[in-house]
mmCIF file of C-alpha atoms in Angstrom:
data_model
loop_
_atom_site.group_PDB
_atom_site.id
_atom_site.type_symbol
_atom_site.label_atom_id
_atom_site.label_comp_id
_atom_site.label_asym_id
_atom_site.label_seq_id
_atom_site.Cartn_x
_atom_site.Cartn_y
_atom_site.Cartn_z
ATOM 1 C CA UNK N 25 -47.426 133.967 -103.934
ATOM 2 C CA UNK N 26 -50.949 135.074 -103.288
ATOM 3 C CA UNK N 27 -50.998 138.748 -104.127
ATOM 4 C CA UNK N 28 -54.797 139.149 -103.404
ATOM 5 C CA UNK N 29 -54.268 137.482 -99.924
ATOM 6 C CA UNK N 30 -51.743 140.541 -99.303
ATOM 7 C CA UNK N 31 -53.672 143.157 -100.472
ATOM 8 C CA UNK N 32 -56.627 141.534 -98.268
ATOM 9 C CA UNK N 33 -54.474 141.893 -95.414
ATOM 10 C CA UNK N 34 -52.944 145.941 -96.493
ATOM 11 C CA UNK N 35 -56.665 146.831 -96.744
ATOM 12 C CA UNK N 36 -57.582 144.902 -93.239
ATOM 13 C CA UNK N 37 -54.313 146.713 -91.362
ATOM 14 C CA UNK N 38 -55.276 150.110 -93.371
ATOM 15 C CA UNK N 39 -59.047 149.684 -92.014
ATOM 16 C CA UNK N 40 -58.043 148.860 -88.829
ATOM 17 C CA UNK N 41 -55.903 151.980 -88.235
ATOM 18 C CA UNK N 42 -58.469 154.317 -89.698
ATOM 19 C CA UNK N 43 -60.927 152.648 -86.986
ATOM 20 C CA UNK N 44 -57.992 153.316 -84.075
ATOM 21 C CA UNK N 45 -58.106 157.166 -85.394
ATOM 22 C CA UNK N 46 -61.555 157.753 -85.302
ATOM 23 C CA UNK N 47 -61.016 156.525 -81.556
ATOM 24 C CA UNK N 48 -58.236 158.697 -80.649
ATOM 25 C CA UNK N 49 -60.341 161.796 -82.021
ATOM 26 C CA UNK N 50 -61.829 162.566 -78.543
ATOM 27 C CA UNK N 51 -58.118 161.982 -76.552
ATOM 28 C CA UNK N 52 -57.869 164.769 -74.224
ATOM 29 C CA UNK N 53 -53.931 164.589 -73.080
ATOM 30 C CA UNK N 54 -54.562 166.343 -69.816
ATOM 31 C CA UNK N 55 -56.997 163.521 -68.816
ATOM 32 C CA UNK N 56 -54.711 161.106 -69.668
ATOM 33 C CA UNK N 57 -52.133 162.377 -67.565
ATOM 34 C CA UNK N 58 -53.946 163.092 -64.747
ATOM 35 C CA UNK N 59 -55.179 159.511 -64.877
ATOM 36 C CA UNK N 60 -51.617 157.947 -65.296
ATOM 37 C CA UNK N 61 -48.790 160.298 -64.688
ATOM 38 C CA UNK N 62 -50.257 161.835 -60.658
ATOM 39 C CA UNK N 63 -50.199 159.629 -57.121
ATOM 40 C CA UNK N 64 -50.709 156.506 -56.933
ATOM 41 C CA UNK N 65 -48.882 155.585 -60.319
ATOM 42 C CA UNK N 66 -46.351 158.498 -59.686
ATOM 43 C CA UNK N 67 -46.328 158.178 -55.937
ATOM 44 C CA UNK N 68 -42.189 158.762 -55.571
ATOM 45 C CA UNK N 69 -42.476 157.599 -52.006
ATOM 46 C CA UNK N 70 -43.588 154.100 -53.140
ATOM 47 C CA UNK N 71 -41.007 151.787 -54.319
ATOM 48 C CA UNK N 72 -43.939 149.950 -55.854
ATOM 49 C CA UNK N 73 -45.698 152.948 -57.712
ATOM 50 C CA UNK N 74 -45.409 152.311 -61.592
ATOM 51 C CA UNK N 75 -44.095 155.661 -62.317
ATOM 52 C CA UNK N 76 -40.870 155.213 -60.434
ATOM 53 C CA UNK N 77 -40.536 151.548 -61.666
ATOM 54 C CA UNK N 78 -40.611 152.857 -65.358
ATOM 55 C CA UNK N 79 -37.604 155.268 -64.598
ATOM 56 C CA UNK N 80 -35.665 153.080 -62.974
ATOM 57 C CA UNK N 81 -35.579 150.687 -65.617
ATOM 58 C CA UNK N 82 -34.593 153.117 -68.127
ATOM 59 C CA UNK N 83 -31.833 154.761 -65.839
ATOM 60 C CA UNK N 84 -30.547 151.221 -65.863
ATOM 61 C CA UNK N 85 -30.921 151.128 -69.310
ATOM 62 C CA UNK N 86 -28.952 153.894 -70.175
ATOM 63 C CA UNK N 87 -26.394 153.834 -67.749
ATOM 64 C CA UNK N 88 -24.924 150.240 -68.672
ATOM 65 C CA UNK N 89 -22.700 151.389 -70.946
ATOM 66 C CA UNK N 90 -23.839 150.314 -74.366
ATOM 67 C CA UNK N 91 -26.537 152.809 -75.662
ATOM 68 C CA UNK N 92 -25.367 156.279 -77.217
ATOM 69 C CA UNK N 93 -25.384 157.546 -80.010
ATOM 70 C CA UNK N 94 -26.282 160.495 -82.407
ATOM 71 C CA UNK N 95 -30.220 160.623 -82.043
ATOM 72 C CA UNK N 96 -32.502 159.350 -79.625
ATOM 73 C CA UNK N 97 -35.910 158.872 -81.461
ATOM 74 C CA UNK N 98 -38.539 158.292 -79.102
ATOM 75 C CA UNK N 99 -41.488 156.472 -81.078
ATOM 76 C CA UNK N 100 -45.000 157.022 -80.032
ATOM 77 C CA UNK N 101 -44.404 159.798 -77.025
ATOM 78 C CA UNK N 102 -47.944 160.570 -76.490
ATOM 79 C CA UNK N 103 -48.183 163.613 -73.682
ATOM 80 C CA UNK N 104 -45.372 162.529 -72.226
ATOM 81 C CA UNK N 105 -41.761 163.479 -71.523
ATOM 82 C CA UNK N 106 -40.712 161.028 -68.660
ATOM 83 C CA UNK N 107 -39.163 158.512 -70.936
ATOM 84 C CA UNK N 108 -36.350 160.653 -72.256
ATOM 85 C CA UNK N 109 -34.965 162.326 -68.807
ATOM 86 C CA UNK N 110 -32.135 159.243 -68.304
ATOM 87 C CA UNK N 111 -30.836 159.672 -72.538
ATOM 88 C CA UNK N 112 -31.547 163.063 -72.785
ATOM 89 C CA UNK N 113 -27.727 163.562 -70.993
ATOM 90 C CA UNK N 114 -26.407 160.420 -73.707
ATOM 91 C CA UNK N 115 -27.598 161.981 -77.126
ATOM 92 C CA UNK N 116 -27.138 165.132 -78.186
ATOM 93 C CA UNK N 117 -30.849 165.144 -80.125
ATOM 94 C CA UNK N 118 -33.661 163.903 -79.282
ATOM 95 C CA UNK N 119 -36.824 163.351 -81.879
ATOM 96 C CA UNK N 120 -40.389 163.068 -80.106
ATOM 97 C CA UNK N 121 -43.046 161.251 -82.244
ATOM 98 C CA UNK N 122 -46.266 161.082 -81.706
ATOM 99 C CA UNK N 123 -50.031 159.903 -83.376
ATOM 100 C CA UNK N 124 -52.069 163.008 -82.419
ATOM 101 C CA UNK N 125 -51.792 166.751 -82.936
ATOM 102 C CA UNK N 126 -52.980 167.358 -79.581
ATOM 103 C CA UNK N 127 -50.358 165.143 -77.897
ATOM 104 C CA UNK N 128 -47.394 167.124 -79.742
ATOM 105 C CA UNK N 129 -49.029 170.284 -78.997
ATOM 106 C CA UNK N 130 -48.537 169.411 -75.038
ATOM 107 C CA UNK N 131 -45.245 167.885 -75.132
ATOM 108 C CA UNK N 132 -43.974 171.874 -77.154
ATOM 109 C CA UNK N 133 -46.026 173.256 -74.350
ATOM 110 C CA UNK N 134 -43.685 172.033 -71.908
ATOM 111 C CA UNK N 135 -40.343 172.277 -74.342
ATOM 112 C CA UNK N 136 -41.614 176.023 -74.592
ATOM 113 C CA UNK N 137 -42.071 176.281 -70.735
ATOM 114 C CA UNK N 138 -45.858 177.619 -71.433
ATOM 115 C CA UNK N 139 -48.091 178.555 -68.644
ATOM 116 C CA UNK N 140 -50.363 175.475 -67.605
ATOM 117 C CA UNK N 141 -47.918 172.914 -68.990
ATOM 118 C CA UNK N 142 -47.879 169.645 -67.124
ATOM 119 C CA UNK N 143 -45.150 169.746 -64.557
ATOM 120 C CA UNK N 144 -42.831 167.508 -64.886
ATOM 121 C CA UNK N 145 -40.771 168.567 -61.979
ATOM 122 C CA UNK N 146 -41.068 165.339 -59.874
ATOM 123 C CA UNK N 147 -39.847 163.084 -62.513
ATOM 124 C CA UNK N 148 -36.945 165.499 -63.558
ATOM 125 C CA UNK N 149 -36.262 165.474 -59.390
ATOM 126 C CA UNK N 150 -36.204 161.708 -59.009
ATOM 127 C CA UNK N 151 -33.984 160.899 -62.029
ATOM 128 C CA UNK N 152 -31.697 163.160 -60.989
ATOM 129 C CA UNK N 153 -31.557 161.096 -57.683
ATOM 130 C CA UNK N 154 -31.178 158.236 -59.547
ATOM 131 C CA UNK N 155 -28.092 159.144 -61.209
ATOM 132 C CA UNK N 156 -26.853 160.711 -57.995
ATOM 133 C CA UNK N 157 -27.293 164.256 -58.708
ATOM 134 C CA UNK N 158 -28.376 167.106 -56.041
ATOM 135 C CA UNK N 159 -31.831 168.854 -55.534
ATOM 136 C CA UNK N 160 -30.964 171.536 -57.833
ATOM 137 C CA UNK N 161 -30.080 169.396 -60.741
ATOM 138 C CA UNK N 162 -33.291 169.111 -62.208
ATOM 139 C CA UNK N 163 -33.111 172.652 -63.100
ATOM 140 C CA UNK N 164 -30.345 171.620 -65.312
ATOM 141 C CA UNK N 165 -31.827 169.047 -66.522
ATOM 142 C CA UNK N 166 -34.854 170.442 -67.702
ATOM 143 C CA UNK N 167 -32.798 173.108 -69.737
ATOM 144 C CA UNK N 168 -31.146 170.168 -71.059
ATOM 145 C CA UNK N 169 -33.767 168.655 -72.435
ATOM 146 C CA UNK N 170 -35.409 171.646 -73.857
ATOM 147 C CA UNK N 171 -31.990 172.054 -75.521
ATOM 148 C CA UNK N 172 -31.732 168.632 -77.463
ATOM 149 C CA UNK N 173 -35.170 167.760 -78.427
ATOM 150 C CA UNK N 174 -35.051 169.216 -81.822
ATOM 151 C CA UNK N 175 -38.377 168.192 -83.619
ATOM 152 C CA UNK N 176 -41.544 166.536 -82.530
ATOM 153 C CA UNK N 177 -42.967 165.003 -85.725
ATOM 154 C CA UNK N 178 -46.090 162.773 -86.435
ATOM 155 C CA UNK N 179 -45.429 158.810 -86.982
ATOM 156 C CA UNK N 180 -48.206 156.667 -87.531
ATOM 157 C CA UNK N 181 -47.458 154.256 -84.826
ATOM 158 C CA UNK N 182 -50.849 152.583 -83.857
ATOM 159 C CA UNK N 183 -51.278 148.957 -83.704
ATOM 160 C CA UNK N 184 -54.952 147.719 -83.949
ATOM 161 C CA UNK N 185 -53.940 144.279 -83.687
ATOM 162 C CA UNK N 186 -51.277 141.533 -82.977
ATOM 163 C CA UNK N 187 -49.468 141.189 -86.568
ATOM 164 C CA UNK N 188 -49.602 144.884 -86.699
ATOM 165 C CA UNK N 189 -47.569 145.516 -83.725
ATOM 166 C CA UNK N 190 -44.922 142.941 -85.131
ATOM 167 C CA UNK N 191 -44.760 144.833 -88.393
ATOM 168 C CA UNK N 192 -44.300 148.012 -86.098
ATOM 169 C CA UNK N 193 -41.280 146.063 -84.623
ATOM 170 C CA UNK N 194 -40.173 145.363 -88.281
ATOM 171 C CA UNK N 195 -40.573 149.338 -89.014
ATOM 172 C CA UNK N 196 -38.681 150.280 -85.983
ATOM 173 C CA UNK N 197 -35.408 148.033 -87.072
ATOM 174 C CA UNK N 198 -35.249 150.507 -89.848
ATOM 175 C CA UNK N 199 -34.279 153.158 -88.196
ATOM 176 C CA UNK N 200 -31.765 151.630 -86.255
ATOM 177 C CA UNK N 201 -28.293 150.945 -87.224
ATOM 178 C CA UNK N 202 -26.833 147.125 -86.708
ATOM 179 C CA UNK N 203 -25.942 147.126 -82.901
ATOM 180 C CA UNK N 204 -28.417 150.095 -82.145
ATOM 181 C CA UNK N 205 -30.802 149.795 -78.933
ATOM 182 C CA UNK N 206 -34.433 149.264 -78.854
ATOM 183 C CA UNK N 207 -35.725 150.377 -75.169
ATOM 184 C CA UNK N 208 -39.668 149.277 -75.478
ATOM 185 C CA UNK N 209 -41.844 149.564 -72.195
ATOM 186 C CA UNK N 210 -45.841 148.720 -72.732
ATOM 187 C CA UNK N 211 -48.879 147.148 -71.219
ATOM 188 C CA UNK N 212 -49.643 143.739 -70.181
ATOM 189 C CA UNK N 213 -52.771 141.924 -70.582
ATOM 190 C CA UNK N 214 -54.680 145.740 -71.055
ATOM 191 C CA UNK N 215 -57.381 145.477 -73.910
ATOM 192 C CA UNK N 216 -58.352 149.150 -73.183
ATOM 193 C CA UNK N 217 -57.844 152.408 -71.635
ATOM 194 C CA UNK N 218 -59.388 155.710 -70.719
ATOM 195 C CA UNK N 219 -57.947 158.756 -72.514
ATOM 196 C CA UNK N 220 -60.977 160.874 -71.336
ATOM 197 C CA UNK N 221 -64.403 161.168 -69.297
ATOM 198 C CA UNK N 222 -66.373 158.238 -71.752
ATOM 199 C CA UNK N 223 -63.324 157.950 -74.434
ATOM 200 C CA UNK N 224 -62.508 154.330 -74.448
ATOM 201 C CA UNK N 225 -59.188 153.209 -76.433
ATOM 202 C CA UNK N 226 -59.032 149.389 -77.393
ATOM 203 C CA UNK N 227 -55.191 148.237 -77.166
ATOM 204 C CA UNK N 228 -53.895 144.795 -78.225
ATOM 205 C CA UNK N 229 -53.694 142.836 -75.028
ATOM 206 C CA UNK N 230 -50.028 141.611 -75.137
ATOM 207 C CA UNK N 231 -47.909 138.624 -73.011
ATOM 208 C CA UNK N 232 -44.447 138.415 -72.420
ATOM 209 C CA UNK N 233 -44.112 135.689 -74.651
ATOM 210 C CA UNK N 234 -45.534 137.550 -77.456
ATOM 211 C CA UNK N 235 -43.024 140.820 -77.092
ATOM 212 C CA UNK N 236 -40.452 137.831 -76.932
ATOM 213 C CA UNK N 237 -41.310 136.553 -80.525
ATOM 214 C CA UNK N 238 -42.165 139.879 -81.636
ATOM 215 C CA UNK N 239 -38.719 141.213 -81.194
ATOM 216 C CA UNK N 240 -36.557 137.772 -81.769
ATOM 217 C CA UNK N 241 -38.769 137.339 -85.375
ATOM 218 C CA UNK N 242 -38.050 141.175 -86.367
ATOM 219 C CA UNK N 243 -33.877 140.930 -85.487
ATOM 220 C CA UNK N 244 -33.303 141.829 -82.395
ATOM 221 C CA UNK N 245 -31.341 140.053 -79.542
ATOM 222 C CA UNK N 246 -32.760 140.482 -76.255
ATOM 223 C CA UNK N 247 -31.011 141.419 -73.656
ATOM 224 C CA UNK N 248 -33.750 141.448 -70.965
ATOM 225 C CA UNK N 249 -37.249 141.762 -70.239
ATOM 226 C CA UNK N 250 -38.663 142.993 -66.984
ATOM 227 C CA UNK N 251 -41.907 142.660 -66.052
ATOM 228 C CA UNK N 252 -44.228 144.898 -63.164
ATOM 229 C CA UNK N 253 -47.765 144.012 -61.634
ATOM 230 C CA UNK N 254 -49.890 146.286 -60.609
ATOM 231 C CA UNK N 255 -50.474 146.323 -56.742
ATOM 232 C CA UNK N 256 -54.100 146.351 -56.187
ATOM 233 C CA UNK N 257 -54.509 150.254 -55.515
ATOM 234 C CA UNK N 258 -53.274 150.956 -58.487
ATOM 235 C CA UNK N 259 -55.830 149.281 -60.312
ATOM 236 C CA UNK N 260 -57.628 152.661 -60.591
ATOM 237 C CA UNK N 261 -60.461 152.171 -63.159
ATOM 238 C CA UNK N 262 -58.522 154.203 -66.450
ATOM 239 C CA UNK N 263 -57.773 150.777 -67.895
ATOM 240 C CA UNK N 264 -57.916 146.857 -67.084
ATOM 241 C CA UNK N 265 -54.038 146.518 -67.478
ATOM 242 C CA UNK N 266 -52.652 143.493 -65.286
ATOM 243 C CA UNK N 267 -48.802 144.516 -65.296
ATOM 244 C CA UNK N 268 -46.023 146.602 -67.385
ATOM 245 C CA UNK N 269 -43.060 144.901 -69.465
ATOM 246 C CA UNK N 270 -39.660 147.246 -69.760
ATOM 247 C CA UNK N 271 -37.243 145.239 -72.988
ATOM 248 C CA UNK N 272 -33.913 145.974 -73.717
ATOM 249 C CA UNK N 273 -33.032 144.726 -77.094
ATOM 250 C CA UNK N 274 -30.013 145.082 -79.718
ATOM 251 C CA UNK N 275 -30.672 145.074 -83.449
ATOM 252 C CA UNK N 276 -28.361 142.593 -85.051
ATOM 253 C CA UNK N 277 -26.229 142.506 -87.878
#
């Protein structure tokens, strides 16, 4: 075994994250979700806006019948909360992870109901559709949430390149017990995106085929992988991204 090979490659994936952080210094969360998270990626009148796409695969996802559980650790949050509003009423904690300071400062912002917070309130109304709820469900909801996220922690969870995002996979198996879900949703074909005015992240451009192999080579049995493409309007100059991908996968035994 080559051990000098190995630490070549250590030192390469340590230097490569370092370079991803001194990126991510500038982020500005409130940017971010203005440019992702408002009309026409959360347009809830669109049955083709991304926003409502997302949720509905993850209602799906958790309304099969085979996830639950103890904890519901939701790897790499950034800013945002709409991820967890389906398991939130599954698991009776929920852990929010994320790279940067900033991005767990806005998510206990919201958890602590804070003046200028993002609001969340369409996404809490539309799940609540989805699982066939009234209008004044979200209400409970929300306190629901705030109720079962019990820590928001750091996790270094950036991937500055193709074998690092399979390791990531490899990491993630971890903390899963045999038969435990893995609910991954990401980008497609996006090399880069705008997490500011003139703050540029590079992203590893992924393919189907690649999340695929990723998850098959780390363990995991697929149970399905959807895939969205981005109607032309919402091709709104924060990124180059050409479609999202929403997997379902079971770590095996």
């Amino acid at each position: 075994m080559d051990g000098g090979r190995g630490e070549d490659m250590d030192q390469r994936s340590r230097d490569g994250v370092a370079a991803m952080a001194r990126c991510y210094q500038d982020f500005d969360p409130k940017a971010y979700l203005q440019y992702n998270y408002t009309p026409p990626r959360a347009d809830f009148t669109r049955s083709d806006s991304i926003v409502p796409w997302k949720l509905g695969c993850l209602h799906r996802a958790f309304t099969e019948g085979d996830v639950g559980g103890e904890t519901l650790v939701d790897v790499g949050s950034g800013p945002t909360l709409y991820q967890v509003l389906s398991g939130c009423e599954l698991f009776g904690r929920v852990v929010l992870t994320d790279f940067l300071e900033v991005n767990r400062r806005e998510l206990r912002r919201w958890l602590r109901d804070e003046e200028g917070s993002f609001d969340w309130t369409p996404y809490l109304k539309h799940v609540c559709k989805l699982e066939g709820r009234g209008p004044a469900a979200w209400r409970e909801k929300a306190a629901r949430l705030r109720s079962v996220v019990t820590e928001i922690l750091p996790i270094d969870s950036v991937s500055p390149d193709l074998a690092s995002f399979r390791r990531a996979l490899g990491h993630l198996s971890a903390l899963l017990k045999p038969g435990g879900h893995l609910l991954l949703i990401g980008a497609l074909g996006e090399s880069y995106y705008m997490a500011g005015p003139g703050v540029r992240i590079p992203v590893v451009p992924l393919d189907e085929a690649q999340v695929c192999s990723g998850l098959r080579d780390n363990g995991y049995a697929l149970a399905h992988l959807s895939a969205y493409t981005l109607p032309p309007d919402m091709r709104v100059g924060v990124d180059d991204v050409s479609g999202i991908f929403f997997a379902k996968a079971k770590k095996m035994v």
